[in-house]
PDB file of C-alpha atoms in Angstrom:
ATOM      1  CA  TRP A   1      -0.391  -0.171   0.264  1.00  0.00           C
ATOM      2  CA  PHE A   2       2.450   2.254   0.628  1.00  0.00           C
ATOM      3  CA  GLY A   3       4.797   1.758  -1.957  1.00  0.00           C
ATOM      4  CA  THR A   4       1.613   2.586  -4.508  1.00  0.00           C
ATOM      5  CA  VAL A   5       1.274   5.978  -2.349  1.00  0.00           C
ATOM      6  CA  ARG A   6       5.249   6.483  -2.705  1.00  0.00           C
ATOM      7  CA  PHE A   7       4.543   5.356  -6.103  1.00  0.00           C
ATOM      8  CA  ILE A   8       1.669   7.957  -6.737  1.00  0.00           C
ATOM      9  CA  HIS A   9       3.548  10.384  -4.825  1.00  0.00           C
ATOM     10  CA  PHE A  10       6.684  11.017  -7.576  1.00  0.00           C
ATOM     11  CA  THR A  11       4.625  10.360  -9.973  1.00  0.00           C
ATOM     12  CA  ALA A  12       2.790  13.403  -9.273  1.00  0.00           C
ATOM     13  CA  ALA A  13       6.012  15.430  -8.537  1.00  0.00           C
ATOM     14  CA  TYR A  14       7.303  14.637 -11.984  1.00  0.00           C
ATOM     15  CA  ILE A  15       4.265  15.264 -13.735  1.00  0.00           C
ATOM     16  CA  LEU A  16       4.631  18.645 -11.706  1.00  0.00           C
ATOM     17  CA  ILE A  17       8.088  19.487 -12.609  1.00  0.00           C
ATOM     18  CA  PHE A  18       8.044  18.642 -16.388  1.00  0.00           C
ATOM     19  CA  ASN A  19       4.729  21.310 -16.265  1.00  0.00           C
ATOM     20  CA  PHE A  20       6.633  23.514 -13.782  1.00  0.00           C
ATOM     21  CA  LEU A  21       9.428  23.524 -16.371  1.00  0.00           C
ATOM     22  CA  PHE A  22       7.093  23.640 -19.329  1.00  0.00           C
ATOM     23  CA  ARG A  23       5.407  27.550 -17.922  1.00  0.00           C
ATOM     24  CA  ILE A  24       8.746  28.873 -17.621  1.00  0.00           C
ATOM     25  CA  TYR A  25       9.826  27.727 -21.504  1.00  0.00           C
ATOM     26  CA  TRP A  26       6.179  29.500 -22.248  1.00  0.00           C
ATOM     27  CA  GLY A  27       7.043  32.635 -19.762  1.00  0.00           C
ATOM     28  CA  PHE A  28       9.788  33.521 -22.915  1.00  0.00           C
ATOM     29  CA  VAL A  29       8.205  32.685 -25.975  1.00  0.00           C
ATOM     30  CA  GLY A  30       4.030  32.015 -25.203  1.00  0.00           C
ATOM     31  CA  ASN A  31       1.343  35.254 -26.003  1.00  0.00           C
ATOM     32  CA  GLU A  32       1.547  38.272 -24.353  1.00  0.00           C
ATOM     33  CA  TYR A  33      -0.692  37.617 -21.523  1.00  0.00           C
ATOM     34  CA  ALA A  34       1.942  34.171 -20.785  1.00  0.00           C
ATOM     35  CA  ASN A  35       5.044  36.432 -20.362  1.00  0.00           C
ATOM     36  CA  TRP A  36       6.827  36.404 -17.431  1.00  0.00           C
ATOM     37  CA  ARG A  37       6.650  40.382 -17.148  1.00  0.00           C
ATOM     38  CA  ASN A  38       3.367  39.907 -16.146  1.00  0.00           C
ATOM     39  CA  PHE A  39       4.533  38.083 -13.268  1.00  0.00           C
ATOM     40  CA  ILE A  40       6.710  40.487 -12.013  1.00  0.00           C
ATOM     41  CA  PRO A  41       5.657  43.643 -10.960  1.00  0.00           C
ATOM     42  CA  LEU A  42       8.038  46.436 -12.618  1.00  0.00           C
ATOM     43  CA  ARG A  43       5.850  48.503 -14.137  1.00  0.00           C
ATOM     44  CA  ARG A  44       3.706  51.615 -11.959  1.00  0.00           C
ATOM     45  CA  SER A  45       0.573  50.564 -13.987  1.00  0.00           C
ATOM     46  CA  GLN A  46       0.688  47.014 -12.137  1.00  0.00           C
ATOM     47  CA  TRP A  47       1.246  48.352  -8.423  1.00  0.00           C
ATOM     48  CA  VAL A  48      -2.019  50.593  -9.160  1.00  0.00           C
ATOM     49  CA  GLU A  49      -3.902  47.756  -9.959  1.00  0.00           C
ATOM     50  CA  ILE A  50      -2.351  45.216  -6.977  1.00  0.00           C
ATOM     51  CA  GLY A  51      -3.756  48.524  -5.060  1.00  0.00           C
ATOM     52  CA  LYS A  52      -6.888  48.040  -7.030  1.00  0.00           C
ATOM     53  CA  VAL A  53      -7.750  44.343  -6.390  1.00  0.00           C
ATOM     54  CA  LEU A  54      -6.360  44.204  -3.067  1.00  0.00           C
ATOM     55  CA  LYS A  55      -9.449  47.135  -1.865  1.00  0.00           C
ATOM     56  CA  VAL A  56     -12.194  44.750  -4.129  1.00  0.00           C
ATOM     57  CA  ASP A  57     -10.742  41.184  -2.391  1.00  0.00           C
ATOM     58  CA  ILE A  58      -9.639  42.404   0.915  1.00  0.00           C
ATOM     59  CA  LEU A  59     -11.928  45.301   1.878  1.00  0.00           C
ATOM     60  CA  LEU A  60     -15.125  43.567  -0.176  1.00  0.00           C
ATOM     61  CA  GLY A  61     -14.897  48.030  -1.582  1.00  0.00           C
ATOM     62  CA  LYS A  62     -17.009  48.534  -5.170  1.00  0.00           C
ATOM     63  CA  MET A  63     -15.167  48.407  -8.290  1.00  0.00           C
ATOM     64  CA  GLU A  64     -15.592  51.339 -10.289  1.00  0.00           C
ATOM     65  CA  GLU A  65     -14.620  50.184 -13.619  1.00  0.00           C
ATOM     66  CA  PRO A  66     -13.415  46.770 -14.202  1.00  0.00           C
ATOM     67  CA  LEU A  67      -9.740  45.668 -14.297  1.00  0.00           C
ATOM     68  CA  PRO A  68      -8.123  46.659 -17.192  1.00  0.00           C
ATOM     69  CA  SER A  69      -5.977  43.702 -17.479  1.00  0.00           C
ATOM     70  CA  THR A  70      -7.077  40.730 -20.273  1.00  0.00           C
ATOM     71  CA  GLY A  71      -4.827  38.144 -18.722  1.00  0.00           C
ATOM     72  CA  HIS A  72      -4.064  37.417 -15.078  1.00  0.00           C
ATOM     73  CA  ASN A  73      -4.748  40.573 -13.261  1.00  0.00           C
ATOM     74  CA  ALA A  74      -1.187  42.024 -11.249  1.00  0.00           C
ATOM     75  CA  LEU A  75      -1.436  40.550  -8.393  1.00  0.00           C
ATOM     76  CA  ALA A  76      -2.494  36.970  -9.385  1.00  0.00           C
ATOM     77  CA  GLY A  77       0.192  37.418 -11.394  1.00  0.00           C
ATOM     78  CA  VAL A  78       2.678  38.330  -8.170  1.00  0.00           C
ATOM     79  CA  VAL A  79       0.602  35.403  -6.703  1.00  0.00           C
ATOM     80  CA  TYR A  80       1.616  33.081  -9.284  1.00  0.00           C
ATOM     81  CA  PHE A  81       5.225  33.873  -8.648  1.00  0.00           C
ATOM     82  CA  LEU A  82       5.053  33.370  -5.181  1.00  0.00           C
ATOM     83  CA  SER A  83       4.074  30.030  -6.013  1.00  0.00           C
ATOM     84  CA  PHE A  84       6.290  29.306  -8.490  1.00  0.00           C
ATOM     85  CA  LEU A  85       9.260  30.190  -5.741  1.00  0.00           C
ATOM     86  CA  VAL A  86       7.213  27.904  -3.203  1.00  0.00           C
ATOM     87  CA  PHE A  87       6.755  25.172  -5.533  1.00  0.00           C
ATOM     88  CA  LEU A  88      10.543  25.016  -6.583  1.00  0.00           C
ATOM     89  CA  ALA A  89      11.629  24.627  -3.247  1.00  0.00           C
ATOM     90  CA  GLN A  90       8.961  22.002  -2.494  1.00  0.00           C
ATOM     91  CA  VAL A  91      10.907  20.042  -5.118  1.00  0.00           C
ATOM     92  CA  MET A  92      14.380  20.995  -3.921  1.00  0.00           C
ATOM     93  CA  THR A  93      12.860  19.446  -0.329  1.00  0.00           C
ATOM     94  CA  GLY A  94      11.753  16.662  -2.402  1.00  0.00           C
ATOM     95  CA  LEU A  95      14.626  16.357  -3.915  1.00  0.00           C
ATOM     96  CA  ALA A  96      17.000  16.659  -1.326  1.00  0.00           C
ATOM     97  CA  LEU A  97      15.054  14.014   1.283  1.00  0.00           C
ATOM     98  CA  TYR A  98      15.026  11.532  -2.212  1.00  0.00           C
ATOM     99  CA  SER A  99      18.606  12.061  -2.102  1.00  0.00           C
ATOM    100  CA  ALA A 100      19.600   9.515   0.412  1.00  0.00           C
ATOM    101  CA  MET A 101      17.695   6.599  -0.834  1.00  0.00           C
ATOM    102  CA  SER A 102      18.612   6.910  -4.318  1.00  0.00           C
ATOM    103  CA  ASP A 103      21.632   7.397  -6.737  1.00  0.00           C
ATOM    104  CA  TRP A 104      20.094   9.210  -8.947  1.00  0.00           C
ATOM    105  CA  PRO A 105      22.078  12.481 -10.015  1.00  0.00           C
ATOM    106  CA  LEU A 106      19.420  15.451 -10.397  1.00  0.00           C
ATOM    107  CA  ALA A 107      18.336  13.743  -6.798  1.00  0.00           C
ATOM    108  CA  ASN A 108      21.752  13.741  -5.591  1.00  0.00           C
ATOM    109  CA  MET A 109      22.481  17.756  -6.551  1.00  0.00           C
ATOM    110  CA  PHE A 110      19.897  18.922  -3.818  1.00  0.00           C
ATOM    111  CA  ALA A 111      22.125  16.366  -1.149  1.00  0.00           C
ATOM    112  CA  TRP A 112      23.028  20.043   0.317  1.00  0.00           C
ATOM    113  CA  VAL A 113      19.511  20.475   1.362  1.00  0.00           C
ATOM    114  CA  VAL A 114      20.110  18.376   3.846  1.00  0.00           C
ATOM    115  CA  PRO A 115      22.597  19.054   6.412  1.00  0.00           C
ATOM    116  CA  LEU A 116      21.140  23.189   5.570  1.00  0.00           C
ATOM    117  CA  PHE A 117      18.006  22.367   6.971  1.00  0.00           C
ATOM    118  CA  GLY A 118      19.698  20.941  10.177  1.00  0.00           C
ATOM    119  CA  GLY A 119      19.279  16.733   8.479  1.00  0.00           C
ATOM    120  CA  ASP A 120      16.122  14.719   7.320  1.00  0.00           C
ATOM    121  CA  PHE A 121      13.839  15.755   9.591  1.00  0.00           C
ATOM    122  CA  GLY A 122      14.708  19.967   8.961  1.00  0.00           C
ATOM    123  CA  VAL A 123      14.057  19.101   5.387  1.00  0.00           C
ATOM    124  CA  ARG A 124      10.623  16.742   5.693  1.00  0.00           C
ATOM    125  CA  GLN A 125       9.123  19.451   8.322  1.00  0.00           C
ATOM    126  CA  TRP A 126       9.894  22.244   5.799  1.00  0.00           C
ATOM    127  CA  HIS A 127       8.464  20.144   2.390  1.00  0.00           C
ATOM    128  CA  HIS A 128       5.456  19.156   5.236  1.00  0.00           C
ATOM    129  CA  MET A 129       4.931  23.179   5.818  1.00  0.00           C
ATOM    130  CA  LEU A 130       5.211  24.598   1.755  1.00  0.00           C
ATOM    131  CA  MET A 131       2.599  21.026   0.874  1.00  0.00           C
ATOM    132  CA  TRP A 132      -0.154  23.224   2.799  1.00  0.00           C
ATOM    133  CA  PHE A 133       0.282  26.089   0.914  1.00  0.00           C
ATOM    134  CA  PHE A 134      -0.901  24.050  -2.488  1.00  0.00           C
ATOM    135  CA  PRO A 135      -4.381  23.201  -0.888  1.00  0.00           C
ATOM    136  CA  ILE A 136      -4.777  26.665   0.840  1.00  0.00           C
ATOM    137  CA  PHE A 137      -4.100  28.172  -2.404  1.00  0.00           C
ATOM    138  CA  ILE A 138      -6.602  26.132  -4.620  1.00  0.00           C
ATOM    139  CA  LEU A 139      -9.473  27.122  -2.418  1.00  0.00           C
ATOM    140  CA  VAL A 140      -8.151  30.477  -2.281  1.00  0.00           C
ATOM    141  CA  HIS A 141      -8.121  30.667  -5.661  1.00  0.00           C
ATOM    142  CA  VAL A 142     -11.038  29.045  -7.041  1.00  0.00           C
ATOM    143  CA  TYR A 143     -12.995  31.387  -4.586  1.00  0.00           C
ATOM    144  CA  LEU A 144     -11.539  34.374  -6.027  1.00  0.00           C
ATOM    145  CA  VAL A 145     -12.211  32.985  -9.577  1.00  0.00           C
ATOM    146  CA  ALA A 146     -15.896  33.086  -9.328  1.00  0.00           C
ATOM    147  CA  TYR A 147     -15.767  36.450  -6.928  1.00  0.00           C
ATOM    148  CA  HIS A 148     -14.234  38.033  -9.796  1.00  0.00           C
ATOM    149  CA  ASP A 149     -16.465  36.572 -12.150  1.00  0.00           C
ATOM    150  CA  TYR A 150     -18.879  37.397 -10.368  1.00  0.00           C
ATOM    151  CA  VAL A 151     -17.858  41.026  -9.907  1.00  0.00           C
ATOM    152  CA  GLU A 152     -15.806  42.325 -13.086  1.00  0.00           C
ATOM    153  CA  GLY A 153     -19.094  40.583 -15.270  1.00  0.00           C
ATOM    154  CA  ARG A 154     -16.002  39.383 -18.221  1.00  0.00           C
ATOM    155  CA  GLY A 155     -16.919  35.758 -18.266  1.00  0.00           C
ATOM    156  CA  VAL A 156     -13.408  34.522 -16.383  1.00  0.00           C
ATOM    157  CA  MET A 157     -14.783  31.136 -15.265  1.00  0.00           C
ATOM    158  CA  SER A 158     -16.175  30.886 -19.118  1.00  0.00           C
ATOM    159  CA  SER A 159     -12.967  31.703 -20.430  1.00  0.00           C
ATOM    160  CA  MET A 160     -11.330  28.400 -18.753  1.00  0.00           C
ATOM    161  CA  VAL A 161     -13.360  26.357 -20.759  1.00  0.00           C
ATOM    162  CA  GLY A 162     -14.465  28.201 -23.925  1.00  0.00           C
ATOM    163  CA  GLY A 163     -11.677  30.709 -24.982  1.00  0.00           C
ATOM    164  CA  TRP A 164     -13.624  34.135 -24.479  1.00  0.00           C
ATOM    165  CA  LYS A 165     -13.877  36.929 -22.230  1.00  0.00           C
ATOM    166  CA  PHE A 166     -15.996  39.480 -22.400  1.00  0.00           C
ATOM    167  CA  ILE A 167     -14.042  42.939 -22.640  1.00  0.00           C
ATOM    168  CA  ASP A 168     -15.375  46.245 -23.895  1.00  0.00           C
ATOM    169  CA  ARG A 169     -14.028  47.842 -26.959  1.00  0.00           C
ATOM    170  CA  PRO A 170     -12.636  51.476 -25.971  1.00  0.00           C
ATOM    171  CA  SER A 171     -14.345  54.317 -27.879  1.00  0.00           C
ATOM    172  CA  PRO A 172     -12.704  55.709 -30.670  1.00  0.00           C
ATOM    173  CA  GLY A 173      -9.943  58.209 -29.538  1.00  0.00           C
ATOM    174  CA  ALA A 174      -9.997  56.893 -26.435  1.00  0.00           C
ATOM    175  CA  ARG A 175      -6.287  56.385 -24.486  1.00  0.00           C
ATOM    176  CA  SER A 176      -5.585  52.648 -22.929  1.00  0.00           C
ATOM    177  CA  ARG A 177      -6.105  52.708 -19.454  1.00  0.00           C
ATOM    178  CA  ARG A 178      -2.236  51.089 -19.632  1.00  0.00           C
TER     179      ARG A 178
END
């Protein structure tokens, strides 16, 4: 039984690692909405948008106008970037734990992590604590997607299935919001 659980754990980990690597690749070659620059707030307009999203999400303030973002909003981009970092730490601690019982070169590349955390117990504790980020992230993420779909009325959820999102066209001569 535990051998099966361990196999599922490792299989899921390798699938997630592959998806993570593909997402990094896609951040450089994908369209403008997938670009890595959307995940790190380098522009003032992104920080303004983060403030607006926090006002709506946390303070339940009224949204004066829909957010100008067609892809992810700026706060979502920051949270995705942080989740990438958490995932990277999760992979490093997982491969560090695996290095003690494996002679696979990829796992052994992370053997240095074990002494850094004071032994296997410390690494396992961090691996376990980091794991809780993902179910919490999923719950909050699904809630906020549904909430923004309701508040903005732009078809965020249906766009994940159908590929279409409702965006108002600016009137002729109107300046861009970005």
